[in-house]
Amino acid sequence: MSDVPTLPAADRALILGSSSRYRRELLARLGLPFEVAAPDVDETPRPGEAPPALARRLALAKARDVAARFPQAIVIGSDQVADLAGQPLGKPGTHERARAQLRAMSGQTVIFQTALSVVCLASGFEQSDLAAVEVRFRALDDGEIERYLRAEQPYDCAGSARSEGLGVALLDAIYSDDPTALVGLPLIRTARLLRAAGRVLP
């Protein structure tokens, strides 16, 4: 029998398994104390892997990776993949890749698949969810793409457009049942899974 005490859910540390400052800022809105730990996960898509499956797999892998280091904690993992006609678009990383992404999305509807997993090894809790956000891009010319990229440099953002910033000017419409999902962490679903894991929220 293990000598490690079993903690009530309310006493467990809450850890965000992410290096994203956007997710950190979003989770802070729930008013719960939490820590941050960066997961060590290979985010390379598998051959033929659909964007929703990729997002779900990576979110769970991130949560499990951090939970393995902090087994008593409740760990949140999340991942976002931009889905353009079934093709995954991740973080561009460079100006050239961001330009190519925005050219490809010009005049198109893109589904931003934001997956979420909550894991606690000590209690055996593990649940996941997925928020799909439909985003319609305006027809963009090369000049406005270039001006936008120079102004905002969204190279760490899946799909190369920050809807919470100047990137909203590139869009025609956003449809979502979880408004913060597009920024990187669906808070309605996060609150739901944390309550299921035993945390008390307002």
Short mmCIF file of C-alpha atoms in Angstrom, two decimals:
data_model
loop_
_atom_site.label_atom_id
_atom_site.label_comp_id
_atom_site.label_asym_id
_atom_site.label_seq_id
_atom_site.Cartn_x
_atom_site.Cartn_y
_atom_site.Cartn_z
CA MET A 1 0.00 0.00 0.00
CA SER A 2 1.31 3.46 -0.84
CA ASP A 3 2.35 5.77 1.99
CA VAL A 4 1.46 8.83 -0.10
CA PRO A 5 -1.64 10.44 1.45
CA THR A 6 -4.68 10.86 -0.72
CA LEU A 7 -5.59 14.54 -0.81
CA PRO A 8 -9.10 15.90 -1.19
CA ALA A 9 -9.59 17.53 -4.58
CA ALA A 10 -9.84 20.98 -2.99
CA ASP A 11 -6.33 20.57 -1.51
CA ARG A 12 -4.62 19.37 -4.67
CA ALA A 13 -2.36 21.75 -6.55
CA LEU A 14 -3.75 22.93 -9.87
CA ILE A 15 -1.17 22.96 -12.65
CA LEU A 16 -1.47 24.33 -16.16
CA GLY A 17 0.62 22.10 -18.39
CA SER A 18 1.52 24.77 -20.92
CA SER A 19 4.19 27.31 -21.77
CA SER A 20 1.61 29.61 -23.43
CA ARG A 21 1.18 33.02 -21.82
CA TYR A 22 -2.25 33.26 -23.47
CA ARG A 23 -3.48 30.16 -21.65
CA ARG A 24 -1.94 31.43 -18.41
CA GLU A 25 -3.83 34.71 -18.72
CA LEU A 26 -7.09 32.91 -19.54
CA LEU A 27 -6.90 30.42 -16.67
CA ALA A 28 -6.26 33.29 -14.23
CA ARG A 29 -9.81 34.51 -15.01
CA LEU A 30 -11.26 31.60 -13.02
CA GLY A 31 -9.77 33.02 -9.82
CA LEU A 32 -8.09 29.75 -8.76
CA PRO A 33 -4.46 29.61 -7.62
CA PHE A 34 -2.40 27.56 -10.05
CA GLU A 35 1.15 26.75 -11.07
CA VAL A 36 2.60 26.33 -14.53
CA ALA A 37 4.76 23.48 -15.85
CA ALA A 38 5.87 23.14 -19.46
CA PRO A 39 5.13 19.73 -20.98
CA ASP A 40 7.72 17.85 -23.03
CA VAL A 41 5.67 16.52 -25.94
CA ASP A 42 6.50 16.02 -29.62
CA GLU A 43 3.77 17.93 -31.49
CA THR A 44 4.48 16.43 -34.90
CA PRO A 45 1.24 15.28 -36.59
CA ARG A 46 0.99 11.59 -37.44
CA PRO A 47 0.51 10.66 -41.11
CA GLY A 48 -3.13 11.22 -42.06
CA GLU A 49 -4.08 12.45 -38.58
CA ALA A 50 -7.16 14.68 -38.71
CA PRO A 51 -6.92 18.06 -36.94
CA PRO A 52 -9.48 17.25 -34.19
CA ALA A 53 -7.70 13.97 -33.41
CA LEU A 54 -4.32 15.74 -33.38
CA ALA A 55 -5.55 18.42 -30.98
CA ARG A 56 -7.12 15.83 -28.66
CA ARG A 57 -4.04 13.61 -28.66
CA LEU A 58 -1.65 16.47 -27.89
CA ALA A 59 -3.82 17.98 -25.15
CA LEU A 60 -3.99 14.63 -23.37
CA ALA A 61 -0.28 13.94 -23.92
CA LYS A 62 0.61 17.31 -22.38
CA ALA A 63 -1.61 16.75 -19.34
CA ARG A 64 -0.28 13.22 -18.81
CA ASP A 65 3.33 14.33 -19.19
CA VAL A 66 3.01 16.96 -16.47
CA ALA A 67 0.82 14.72 -14.29
CA ALA A 68 3.57 12.07 -14.32
CA ARG A 69 5.83 14.63 -12.59
CA PHE A 70 3.12 15.86 -10.20
CA PRO A 71 0.87 12.84 -9.55
CA GLN A 72 -1.09 14.47 -6.71
CA ALA A 73 -1.94 17.55 -8.76
CA ILE A 74 -4.87 18.28 -11.05
CA VAL A 75 -3.27 19.06 -14.39
CA ILE A 76 -4.76 20.93 -17.35
CA GLY A 77 -3.43 20.27 -20.85
CA SER A 78 -4.61 22.03 -24.00
CA ASP A 79 -3.74 22.20 -27.67
CA GLN A 80 -5.06 24.09 -30.67
CA VAL A 81 -4.90 23.14 -34.34
CA ALA A 82 -6.24 25.28 -37.18
CA ASP A 83 -8.20 23.06 -39.57
CA LEU A 84 -8.26 24.23 -43.19
CA ALA A 85 -10.32 21.76 -45.24
CA GLY A 86 -9.00 18.88 -43.14
CA GLN A 87 -5.37 20.02 -43.22
CA PRO A 88 -3.77 20.95 -39.88
CA LEU A 89 -2.12 24.35 -39.52
CA GLY A 90 0.03 24.81 -36.45
CA LYS A 91 2.11 27.70 -35.17
CA PRO A 92 3.98 29.22 -38.11
CA GLY A 93 7.16 30.12 -36.25
CA THR A 94 8.43 32.36 -39.06
CA HIS A 95 7.22 35.32 -41.09
CA GLU A 96 7.31 33.33 -44.33
CA ARG A 97 5.18 30.49 -42.95
CA ALA A 98 2.72 32.94 -41.43
CA ARG A 99 2.36 34.68 -44.79
CA ALA A 100 1.72 31.32 -46.49
CA GLN A 101 -0.90 30.39 -43.89
CA LEU A 102 -2.80 33.67 -44.27
CA ARG A 103 -2.70 33.42 -48.05
CA ALA A 104 -4.15 29.89 -47.81
CA MET A 105 -6.89 31.02 -45.40
CA SER A 106 -7.86 34.13 -47.37
CA GLY A 107 -11.59 33.98 -48.15
CA GLN A 108 -11.89 30.58 -46.45
CA THR A 109 -13.64 29.15 -43.40
CA VAL A 110 -11.19 27.68 -40.91
CA ILE A 111 -12.13 25.54 -37.91
CA PHE A 112 -9.92 26.13 -34.89
CA GLN A 113 -9.91 22.86 -32.93
CA THR A 114 -9.06 23.57 -29.28
CA ALA A 115 -8.74 20.43 -27.16
CA LEU A 116 -8.63 20.26 -23.39
CA SER A 117 -7.68 17.48 -20.97
CA VAL A 118 -7.74 17.39 -17.17
CA VAL A 119 -5.76 14.63 -15.47
CA CYS A 120 -5.03 13.64 -11.85
CA LEU A 121 -3.04 10.43 -11.50
CA ALA A 122 -3.61 10.06 -7.76
CA SER A 123 -7.39 10.12 -8.06
CA GLY A 124 -7.54 8.38 -11.43
CA PHE A 125 -9.41 11.30 -12.97
CA GLU A 126 -8.97 11.82 -16.71
CA GLN A 127 -11.41 13.63 -18.99
CA SER A 128 -11.11 15.50 -22.27
CA ASP A 129 -13.23 17.81 -24.39
CA LEU A 130 -12.98 19.69 -27.68
CA ALA A 131 -14.20 23.14 -28.71
CA ALA A 132 -14.51 23.78 -32.45
CA VAL A 133 -14.55 27.46 -33.43
CA GLU A 134 -15.62 28.39 -36.97
CA VAL A 135 -13.74 31.41 -38.30
CA ARG A 136 -14.49 33.07 -41.65
CA PHE A 137 -11.57 35.02 -43.12
CA ARG A 138 -12.05 37.96 -45.44
CA ALA A 139 -10.43 37.91 -48.86
CA LEU A 140 -6.96 39.25 -48.04
CA ASP A 141 -4.47 40.83 -50.42
CA ASP A 142 -0.71 40.51 -49.97
CA GLY A 143 -0.38 44.11 -48.80
CA GLU A 144 -2.72 43.77 -45.84
CA ILE A 145 -1.25 40.37 -44.93
CA GLU A 146 2.21 41.93 -44.85
CA ARG A 147 1.06 44.95 -42.82
CA TYR A 148 -0.68 42.73 -40.31
CA LEU A 149 2.28 40.41 -39.85
CA ARG A 150 4.69 43.32 -39.38
CA ALA A 151 2.36 44.92 -36.83
CA GLU A 152 1.49 41.89 -34.70
CA GLN A 153 4.08 39.19 -35.51
CA PRO A 154 1.73 36.32 -34.56
CA TYR A 155 4.32 33.61 -35.15
CA ASP A 156 3.42 31.69 -31.96
CA CYS A 157 -0.26 31.55 -32.86
CA ALA A 158 -1.89 28.63 -34.71
CA GLY A 159 -3.27 30.01 -37.96
CA SER A 160 -1.20 33.23 -37.77
CA ALA A 161 -4.04 35.54 -36.64
CA ARG A 162 -4.67 36.77 -33.10
CA SER A 163 -8.41 37.34 -32.82
CA GLU A 164 -7.94 39.07 -29.46
CA GLY A 165 -5.73 41.67 -31.16
CA LEU A 166 -5.40 43.22 -34.60
CA GLY A 167 -6.06 39.85 -36.24
CA VAL A 168 -9.78 40.36 -35.73
CA ALA A 169 -9.64 42.87 -38.62
CA LEU A 170 -8.81 39.96 -40.96
CA LEU A 171 -12.08 38.19 -40.18
CA ASP A 172 -15.68 38.25 -41.36
CA ALA A 173 -17.19 36.18 -38.55
CA ILE A 174 -16.51 33.91 -35.56
CA TYR A 175 -18.94 31.22 -34.38
CA SER A 176 -18.33 29.49 -31.03
CA ASP A 177 -20.15 28.18 -27.96
CA ASP A 178 -17.05 28.79 -25.79
CA PRO A 179 -15.74 32.30 -26.52
CA THR A 180 -12.19 31.94 -25.16
CA ALA A 181 -11.49 28.75 -27.12
CA LEU A 182 -10.10 30.69 -30.07
CA VAL A 183 -7.50 32.35 -27.84
CA GLY A 184 -6.30 28.93 -26.66
CA LEU A 185 -8.23 27.69 -23.62
CA PRO A 186 -12.02 27.08 -23.63
CA LEU A 187 -12.92 28.34 -20.16
CA ILE A 188 -16.50 27.06 -20.12
CA ARG A 189 -15.22 23.55 -20.75
CA THR A 190 -12.27 24.04 -18.40
CA ALA A 191 -14.60 25.00 -15.54
CA ARG A 192 -16.82 22.01 -16.35
CA LEU A 193 -13.92 19.53 -16.21
CA LEU A 194 -12.45 21.08 -13.05
CA ARG A 195 -15.81 20.73 -11.31
CA ALA A 196 -15.92 17.09 -12.46
CA ALA A 197 -12.44 16.62 -10.95
CA GLY A 198 -13.78 17.92 -7.63
CA ARG A 199 -12.67 21.55 -7.62
CA VAL A 200 -15.15 24.13 -6.37
CA LEU A 201 -15.62 27.15 -8.62
CA PRO A 202 -17.91 30.19 -8.16
#
